[in-house]
Coordinates of C-alpha atoms in Angstrom, one line a residue:
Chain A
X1 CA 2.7 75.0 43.5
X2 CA 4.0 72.8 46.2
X3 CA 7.9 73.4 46.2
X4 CA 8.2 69.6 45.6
X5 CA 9.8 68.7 42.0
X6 CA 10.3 65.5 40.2
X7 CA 12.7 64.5 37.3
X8 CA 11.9 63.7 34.6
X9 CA 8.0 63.9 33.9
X10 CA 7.5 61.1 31.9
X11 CA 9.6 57.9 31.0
X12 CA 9.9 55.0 28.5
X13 CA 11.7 51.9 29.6
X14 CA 12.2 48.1 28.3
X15 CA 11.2 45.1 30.3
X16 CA 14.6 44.3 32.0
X17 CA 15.9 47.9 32.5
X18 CA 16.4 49.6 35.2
X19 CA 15.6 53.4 36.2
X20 CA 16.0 56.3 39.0
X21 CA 13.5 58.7 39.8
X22 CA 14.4 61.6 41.8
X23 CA 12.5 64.0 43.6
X24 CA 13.5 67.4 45.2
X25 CA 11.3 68.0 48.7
X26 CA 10.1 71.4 50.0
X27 CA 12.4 73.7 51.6
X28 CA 12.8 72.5 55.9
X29 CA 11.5 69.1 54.8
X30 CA 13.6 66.3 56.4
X31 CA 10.9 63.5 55.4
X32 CA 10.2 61.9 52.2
X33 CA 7.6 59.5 50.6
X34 CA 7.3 57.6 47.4
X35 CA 4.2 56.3 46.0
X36 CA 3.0 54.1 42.7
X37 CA 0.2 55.2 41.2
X38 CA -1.2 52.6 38.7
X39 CA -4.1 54.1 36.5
X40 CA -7.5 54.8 37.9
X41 CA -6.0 53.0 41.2
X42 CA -5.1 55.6 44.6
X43 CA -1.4 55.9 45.3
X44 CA 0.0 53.0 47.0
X45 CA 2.5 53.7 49.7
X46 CA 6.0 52.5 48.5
X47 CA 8.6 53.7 51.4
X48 CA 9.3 57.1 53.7
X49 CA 12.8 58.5 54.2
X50 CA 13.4 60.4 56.8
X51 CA 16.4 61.9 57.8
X52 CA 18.6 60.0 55.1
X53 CA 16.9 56.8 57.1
X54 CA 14.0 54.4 55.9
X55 CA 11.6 55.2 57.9
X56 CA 8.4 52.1 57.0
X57 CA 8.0 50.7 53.8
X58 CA 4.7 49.3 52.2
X59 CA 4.1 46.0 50.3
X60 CA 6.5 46.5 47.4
X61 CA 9.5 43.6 46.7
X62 CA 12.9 44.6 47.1
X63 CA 14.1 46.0 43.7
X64 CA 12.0 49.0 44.5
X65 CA 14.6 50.7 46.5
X66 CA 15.4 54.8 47.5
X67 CA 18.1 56.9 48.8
X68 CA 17.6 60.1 50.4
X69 CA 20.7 62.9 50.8
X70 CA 21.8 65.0 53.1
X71 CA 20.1 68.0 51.3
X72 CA 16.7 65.7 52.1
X73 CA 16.2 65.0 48.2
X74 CA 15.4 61.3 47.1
X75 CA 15.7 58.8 44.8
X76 CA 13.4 56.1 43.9
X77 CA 15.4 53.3 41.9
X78 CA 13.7 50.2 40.3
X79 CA 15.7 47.1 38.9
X80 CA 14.6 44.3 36.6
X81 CA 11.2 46.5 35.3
X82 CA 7.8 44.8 34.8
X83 CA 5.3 45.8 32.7
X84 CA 3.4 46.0 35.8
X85 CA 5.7 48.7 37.0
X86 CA 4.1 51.3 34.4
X87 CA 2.8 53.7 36.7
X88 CA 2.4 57.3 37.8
X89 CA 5.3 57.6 40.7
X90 CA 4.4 60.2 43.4
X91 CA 7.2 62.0 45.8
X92 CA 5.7 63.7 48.8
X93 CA 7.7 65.6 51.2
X94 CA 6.6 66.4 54.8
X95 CA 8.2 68.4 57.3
X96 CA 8.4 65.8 59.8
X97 CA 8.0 61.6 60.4
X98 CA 5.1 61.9 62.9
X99 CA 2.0 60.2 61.9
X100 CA -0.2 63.6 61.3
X101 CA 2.5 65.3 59.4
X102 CA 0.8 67.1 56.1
X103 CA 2.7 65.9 52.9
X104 CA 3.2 67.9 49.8
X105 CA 3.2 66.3 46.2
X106 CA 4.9 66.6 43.6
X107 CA 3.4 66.8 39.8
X108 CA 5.0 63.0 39.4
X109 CA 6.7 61.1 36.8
X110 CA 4.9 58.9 34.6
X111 CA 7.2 55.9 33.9
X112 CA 5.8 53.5 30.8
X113 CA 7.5 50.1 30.7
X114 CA 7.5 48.2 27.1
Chain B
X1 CA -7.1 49.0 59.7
X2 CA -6.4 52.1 57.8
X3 CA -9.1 51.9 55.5
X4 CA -11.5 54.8 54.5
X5 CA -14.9 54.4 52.5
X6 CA -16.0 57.2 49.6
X7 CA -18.8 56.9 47.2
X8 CA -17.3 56.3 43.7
X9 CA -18.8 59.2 41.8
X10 CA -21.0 62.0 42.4
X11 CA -22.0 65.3 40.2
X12 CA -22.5 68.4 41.3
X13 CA -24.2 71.9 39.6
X14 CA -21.6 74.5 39.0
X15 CA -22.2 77.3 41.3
X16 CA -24.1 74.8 44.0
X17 CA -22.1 73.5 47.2
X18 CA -20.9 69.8 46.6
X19 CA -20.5 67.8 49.6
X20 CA -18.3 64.6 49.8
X21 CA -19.1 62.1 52.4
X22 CA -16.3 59.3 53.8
X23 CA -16.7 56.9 56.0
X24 CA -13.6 56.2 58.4
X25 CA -15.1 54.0 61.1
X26 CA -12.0 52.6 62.3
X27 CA -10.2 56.0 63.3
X28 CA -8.1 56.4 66.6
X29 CA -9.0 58.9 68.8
X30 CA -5.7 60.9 67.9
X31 CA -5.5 60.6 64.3
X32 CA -6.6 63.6 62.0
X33 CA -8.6 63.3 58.7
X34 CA -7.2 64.5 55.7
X35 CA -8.6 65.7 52.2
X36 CA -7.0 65.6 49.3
X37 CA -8.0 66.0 45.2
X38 CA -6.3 64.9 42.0
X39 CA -7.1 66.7 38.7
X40 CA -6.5 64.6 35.7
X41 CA -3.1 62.4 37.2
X42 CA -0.9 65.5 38.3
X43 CA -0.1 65.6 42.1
X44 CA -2.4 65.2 44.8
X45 CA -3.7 68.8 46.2
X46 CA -3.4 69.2 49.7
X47 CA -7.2 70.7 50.4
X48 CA -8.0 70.8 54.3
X49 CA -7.7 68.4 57.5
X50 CA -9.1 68.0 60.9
X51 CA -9.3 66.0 64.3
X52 CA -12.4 66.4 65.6
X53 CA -14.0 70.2 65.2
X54 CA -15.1 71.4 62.0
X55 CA -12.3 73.4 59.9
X56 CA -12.6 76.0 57.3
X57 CA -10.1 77.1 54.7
X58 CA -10.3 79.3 51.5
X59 CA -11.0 76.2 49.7
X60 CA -13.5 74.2 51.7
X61 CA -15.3 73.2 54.9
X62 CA -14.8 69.7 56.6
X63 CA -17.0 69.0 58.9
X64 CA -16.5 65.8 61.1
X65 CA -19.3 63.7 63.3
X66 CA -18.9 64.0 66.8
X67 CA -18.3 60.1 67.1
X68 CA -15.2 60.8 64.4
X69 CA -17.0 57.8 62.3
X70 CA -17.4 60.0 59.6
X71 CA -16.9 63.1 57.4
X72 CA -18.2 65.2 54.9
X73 CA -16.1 68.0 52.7
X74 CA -18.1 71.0 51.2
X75 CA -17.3 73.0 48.1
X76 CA -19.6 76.1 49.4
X77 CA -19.7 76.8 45.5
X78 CA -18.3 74.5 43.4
X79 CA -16.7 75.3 39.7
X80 CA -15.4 73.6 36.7
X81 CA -12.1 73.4 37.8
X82 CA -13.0 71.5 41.3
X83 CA -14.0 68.8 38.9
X84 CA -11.3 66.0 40.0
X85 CA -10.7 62.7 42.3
X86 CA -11.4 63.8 45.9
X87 CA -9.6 61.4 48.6
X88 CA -10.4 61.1 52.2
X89 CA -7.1 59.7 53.5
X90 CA -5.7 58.8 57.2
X91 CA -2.5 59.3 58.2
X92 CA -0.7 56.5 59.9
X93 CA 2.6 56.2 59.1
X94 CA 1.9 57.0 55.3
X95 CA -1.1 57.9 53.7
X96 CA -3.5 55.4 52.9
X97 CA -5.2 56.3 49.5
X98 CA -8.7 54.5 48.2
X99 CA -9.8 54.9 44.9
X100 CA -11.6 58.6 45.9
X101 CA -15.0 60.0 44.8
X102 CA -14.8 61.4 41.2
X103 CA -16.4 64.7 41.5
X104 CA -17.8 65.8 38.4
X105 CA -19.0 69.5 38.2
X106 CA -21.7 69.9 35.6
X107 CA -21.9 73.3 33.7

């Protein structure tokens, strides 16, 4: 049990759609991290949010986008969905930005796109 | 380059230690080593991490070369339920995932 929760657990969307993903960090965690997990791949570093602030983003276009609020929760948001897109989507929250910061997972959301 | 290096698959005996090499080659003098397992797609499992001396925890042992090139988690005894995806992963500025070692712990 890591203290890190995400909503919902699993997802079906249409090609087209759009969807949010949201993801509560740990208690004292300012810093949070998204990941796509496609199957039998290792998670794939989508963006960090620290401090409400993106913080480095990995090689994903631009209708992956987040949000992160004052209470340090996130949202991961994804426009015009591929089929490409179906993935497991990992939040990890850290209690800090720095590079050797330990991150906590959540369970993730399994998002299907038909 | 972030990259780390982990044999595919590997089985172990249950009750027998199981030890997980990775190859990180490439690693800055400052930058910790980090271990982390997946069982069956839920969350990655924080399990141990280290710099440069060897580190123990109620879960496992990491013990790292002195030329930081390389390490090697144990599972003093491992069970059925450490059967899952075992990643070696280096910080940076996020974590860089491979594709792990499927650790498969054999009754």
């Amino acid at each position: 049990e890591t203290g890190v929760t995400q909503s919902p657990t699993h997802l079906i969307k249409t090609r087209g759609q759009q969807v949010t993903l949201r993801c509560s960090s740990q208690s004292g965690h300012n810093t949070v991290s998204w990941y796509q997990q496609a199957l039998g791949q290792g998670p794939q570093f989508i963006f960090q949010y620290y401090r409400e602030e993106e913080n480095g983003r990995g090689n994903f276009p631009p209708r992956f986008s987040g949000l992160q609020f004052p209470n340090y929760s996130s949202e991961l948001n994804v426009n015009a969905l591929e089929l490409d897109d179906s993935a497991l989507y990992l939040c990890a929250s850290s209690p800090g930005a720095g590079r050797n910061t330990e991150a906590f997972f959540g369970q993730g959301t399994r998002l299907t796109v038909v | 380059d972030a990259k780390t290096t982990q044999p595919p698959s590997m089985d172990c005996a249950e009750g027998r230690a199981a030890n997980l090499p990775c190859n990180h080659s490439t690693i800055s003098g400052n930058e910790y080593v980090y271990w982390y397992r997946q069982i069956h797609s839920q969350g990655p499992q924080y399990i141990i991490h280290g710099l440069k001396n060897n580190e123990t925890n109620e879960m496992a042992s990491l013990i790292i070369t002195e030329d930081r090139k390389s390490s090697t988690l144990i599972l003093p005894h491992a069970t059925l339920r450490d059967t899952a995806v075992y990643y070696c992963v280096r910080p940076g500025n996020q974590f860089y995932f491979g594709t792990g070692t499927s650790l498969t712990v054999i009754p």
